[in-house]
XYZ file of C-alpha atoms in Angstrom:
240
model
C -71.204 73.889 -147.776
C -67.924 75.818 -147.688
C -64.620 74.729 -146.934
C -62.671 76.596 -143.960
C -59.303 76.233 -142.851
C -58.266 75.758 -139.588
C -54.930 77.477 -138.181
C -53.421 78.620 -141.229
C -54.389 75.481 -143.271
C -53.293 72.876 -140.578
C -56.819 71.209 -140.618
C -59.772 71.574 -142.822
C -63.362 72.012 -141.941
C -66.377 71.795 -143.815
C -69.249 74.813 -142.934
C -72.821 75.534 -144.065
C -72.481 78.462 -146.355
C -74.967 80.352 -144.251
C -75.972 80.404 -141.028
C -74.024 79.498 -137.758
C -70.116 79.056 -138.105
C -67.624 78.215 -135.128
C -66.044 80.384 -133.678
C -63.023 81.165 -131.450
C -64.716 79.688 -128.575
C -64.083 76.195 -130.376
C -60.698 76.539 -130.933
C -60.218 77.599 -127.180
C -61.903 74.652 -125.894
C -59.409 72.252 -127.921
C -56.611 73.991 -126.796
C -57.691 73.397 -123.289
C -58.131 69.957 -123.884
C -54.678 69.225 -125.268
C -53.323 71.227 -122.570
C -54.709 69.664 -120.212
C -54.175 66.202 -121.721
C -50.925 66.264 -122.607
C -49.450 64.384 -126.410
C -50.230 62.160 -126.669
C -53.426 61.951 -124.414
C -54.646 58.728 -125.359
C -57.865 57.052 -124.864
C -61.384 57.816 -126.330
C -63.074 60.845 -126.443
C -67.277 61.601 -126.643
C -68.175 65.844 -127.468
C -71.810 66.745 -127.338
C -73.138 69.099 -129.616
C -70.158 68.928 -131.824
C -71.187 71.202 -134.948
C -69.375 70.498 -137.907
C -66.440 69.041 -135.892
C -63.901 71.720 -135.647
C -62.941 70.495 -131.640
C -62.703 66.648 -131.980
C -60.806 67.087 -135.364
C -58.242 69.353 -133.762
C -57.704 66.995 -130.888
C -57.684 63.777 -132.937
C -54.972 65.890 -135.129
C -53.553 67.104 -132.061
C -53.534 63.328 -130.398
C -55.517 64.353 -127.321
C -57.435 61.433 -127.914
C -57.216 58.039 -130.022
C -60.498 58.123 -131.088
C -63.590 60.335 -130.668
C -67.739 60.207 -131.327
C -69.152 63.417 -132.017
C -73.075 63.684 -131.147
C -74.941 66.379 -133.238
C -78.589 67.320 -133.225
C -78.826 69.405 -136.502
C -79.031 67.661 -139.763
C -76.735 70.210 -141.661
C -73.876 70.441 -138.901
C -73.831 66.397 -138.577
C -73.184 66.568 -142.738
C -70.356 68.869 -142.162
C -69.222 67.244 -138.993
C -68.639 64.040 -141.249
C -67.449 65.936 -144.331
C -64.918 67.698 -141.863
C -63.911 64.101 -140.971
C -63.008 63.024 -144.512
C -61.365 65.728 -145.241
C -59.161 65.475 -142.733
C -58.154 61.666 -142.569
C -59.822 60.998 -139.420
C -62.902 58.610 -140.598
C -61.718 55.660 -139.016
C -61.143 57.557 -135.207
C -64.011 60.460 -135.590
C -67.327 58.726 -135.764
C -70.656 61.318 -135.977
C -73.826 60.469 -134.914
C -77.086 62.428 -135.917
C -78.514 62.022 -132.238
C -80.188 64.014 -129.238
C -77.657 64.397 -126.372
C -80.699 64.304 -124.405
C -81.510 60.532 -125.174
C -78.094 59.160 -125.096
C -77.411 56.329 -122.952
C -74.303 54.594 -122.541
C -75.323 51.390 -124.670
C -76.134 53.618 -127.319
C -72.423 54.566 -128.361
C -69.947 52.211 -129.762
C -67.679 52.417 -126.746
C -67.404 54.502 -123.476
C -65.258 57.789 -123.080
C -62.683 58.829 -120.903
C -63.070 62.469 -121.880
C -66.255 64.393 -122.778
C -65.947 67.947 -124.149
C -69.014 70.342 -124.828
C -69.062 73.736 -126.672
C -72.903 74.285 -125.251
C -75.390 76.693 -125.950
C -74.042 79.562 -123.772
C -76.815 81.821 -123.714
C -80.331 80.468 -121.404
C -83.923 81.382 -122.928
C -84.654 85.379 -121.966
C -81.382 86.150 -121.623
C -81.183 88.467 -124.993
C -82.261 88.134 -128.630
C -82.906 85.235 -129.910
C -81.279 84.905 -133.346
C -84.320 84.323 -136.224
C -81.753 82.177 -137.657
C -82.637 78.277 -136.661
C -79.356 76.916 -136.315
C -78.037 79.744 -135.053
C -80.443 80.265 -132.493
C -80.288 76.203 -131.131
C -76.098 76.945 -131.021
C -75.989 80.007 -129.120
C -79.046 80.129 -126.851
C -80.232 76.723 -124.824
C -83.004 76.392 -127.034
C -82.924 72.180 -127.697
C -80.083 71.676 -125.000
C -80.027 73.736 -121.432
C -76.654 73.287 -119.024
C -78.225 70.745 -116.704
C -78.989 68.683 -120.280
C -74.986 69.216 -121.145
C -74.070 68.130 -117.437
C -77.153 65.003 -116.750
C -75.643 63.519 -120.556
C -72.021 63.684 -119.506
C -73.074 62.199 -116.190
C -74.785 59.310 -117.775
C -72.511 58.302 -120.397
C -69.079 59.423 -118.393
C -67.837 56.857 -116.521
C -66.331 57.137 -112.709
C -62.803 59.149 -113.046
C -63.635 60.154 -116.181
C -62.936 64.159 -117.542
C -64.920 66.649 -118.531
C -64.361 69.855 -120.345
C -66.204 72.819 -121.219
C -66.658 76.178 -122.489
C -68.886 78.632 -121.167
C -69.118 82.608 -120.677
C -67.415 83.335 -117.106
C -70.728 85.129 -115.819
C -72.255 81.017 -115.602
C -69.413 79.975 -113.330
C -72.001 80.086 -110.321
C -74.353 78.010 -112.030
C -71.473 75.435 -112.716
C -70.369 75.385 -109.519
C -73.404 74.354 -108.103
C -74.940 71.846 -110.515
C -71.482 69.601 -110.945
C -71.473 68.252 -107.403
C -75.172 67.302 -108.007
C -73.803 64.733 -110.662
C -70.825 63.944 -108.697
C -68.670 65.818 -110.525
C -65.726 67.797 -108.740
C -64.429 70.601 -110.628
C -60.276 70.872 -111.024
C -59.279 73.260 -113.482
C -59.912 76.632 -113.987
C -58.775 79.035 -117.125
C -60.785 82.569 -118.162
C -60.336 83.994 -120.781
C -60.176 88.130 -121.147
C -61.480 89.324 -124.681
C -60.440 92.836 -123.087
C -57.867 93.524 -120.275
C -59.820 96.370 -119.310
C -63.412 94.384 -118.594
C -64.528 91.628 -116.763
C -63.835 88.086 -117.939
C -65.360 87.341 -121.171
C -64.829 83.006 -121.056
C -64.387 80.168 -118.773
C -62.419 77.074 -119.260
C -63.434 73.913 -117.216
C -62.274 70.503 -116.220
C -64.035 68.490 -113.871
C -63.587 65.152 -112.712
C -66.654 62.442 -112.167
C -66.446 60.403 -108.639
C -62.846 62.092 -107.404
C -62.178 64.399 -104.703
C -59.449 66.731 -106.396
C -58.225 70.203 -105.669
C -59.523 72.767 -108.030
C -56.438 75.171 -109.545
C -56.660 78.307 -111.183
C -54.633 78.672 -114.175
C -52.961 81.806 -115.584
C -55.507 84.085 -116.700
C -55.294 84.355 -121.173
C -56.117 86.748 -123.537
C -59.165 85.694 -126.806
C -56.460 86.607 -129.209
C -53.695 85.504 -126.995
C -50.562 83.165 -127.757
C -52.372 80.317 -126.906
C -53.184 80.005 -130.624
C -49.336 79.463 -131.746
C -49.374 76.676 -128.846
C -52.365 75.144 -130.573
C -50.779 75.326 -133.951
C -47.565 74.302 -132.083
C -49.027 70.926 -131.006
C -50.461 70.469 -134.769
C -47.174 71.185 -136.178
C -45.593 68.507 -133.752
C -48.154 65.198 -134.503
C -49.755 66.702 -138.517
């Protein structure tokens, strides 16, 4: 395991030396969530398919949340989700659970969330290479965990009002929009995310909203590289 840190040193995280690391898609989806949650947010949190826990520690730091479980299928990423926890004096609000986000029901977790969040396998079987690395292959492509898994676990375990948030690439937005109504879900807010000016949209950024008729808005189109980082350091800086 090797140690990274996390906006210029704000926040620790602990990452298997080889293999599949997080990347900037992580640290968009937190500051999405704080954005859109406000500090501090309150509540309890759930993510599925948490890795080594690079989101939930940023919005724990970042008080999006009082308290979070983290649900990880892979052996090695749950280790570093709970090493990421210690390190960053969040044991007693991040709890991590070596589980299947496929079998979760809502008696299985110590308490129910208000918020789910999700950094999901973005790429669907046949759509490119698959990656001969394992871990790698189960984070990137839906190889253990396919979007309508992500959205049927967040429907059973979210309750009625409840938020969710995700990441995906902008091409999937169709598919989104069609399969959240099917679990009642009603989507609200809307970010992408340009890697290059120049090209289409490289990422989405989603919040939808289980049992409630609400309005979707659009937000201000951002940039991968964009300023949005110094707001998420900014919001660090304010609670760290």
């Amino acid at each position: 395991m090797n140690e990274t840190l996390i906006l210029d040193g704000r926040l620790r995280c602990r990452q298997p030396a080889e293999g599949y690391r997080f990347a900037v898609d992580s640290l968009l989806l937190a500051w999405f969530v704080l954005q859109r949650r406000g500090r501090p947010g309150g509540g309890h949190g759930l993510e599925l398919g948490g890795g080594c826990g690079v989101v939930s520690a940023i919005l724990l730091a970042g008080e999006g949340v009082d308290s979070a479980d983290l649900v990880e299928l892979q052996e090695l990423h749950h280790r570093a989700a709970m090493e990421t926890a210690v390190m960053n004096g969040l044991t007693d609000r991040m709890r991590c659970h070596h589980r299947d986000l496929r079998d979760l029901a809502p008696g299985d977790l110590p308490r129910r969330p208000d918020a789910i969040w999700s950094n999901p396998p973005f790429h669907p079987l046949g759509a490119g290479r698959i990656p001969p690395d394992g871990a790698e292959a189960m984070a990137r492509h839906e190889v253990s965990a396919t979007m309508d898994d992500v959205l049927d676990a967040a429907s059973r375990l979210l309750p009625s009002r409840g938020f969710l948030y995700l990441t995906y690439p902008a091409s999937r937005l169709g598919e989104l929009l069609v399969r959240l109504p099917r679990r009642r879900f009603a989507p609200t807010r809307l970010v992408l995310a340009w890697g290059d000016p120049t090209e289409d949209a490289s990422r989405l950024l989603l919040e939808a909203r289980k049992g409630v008729e609400t309005p979707l808005t659009v937000g201000p189109a951002i940039t991968m590289d964009g300023s949005w980082l110094k707001e998420l350091g900014a919001d660090l800086d304010a609670t760290c």
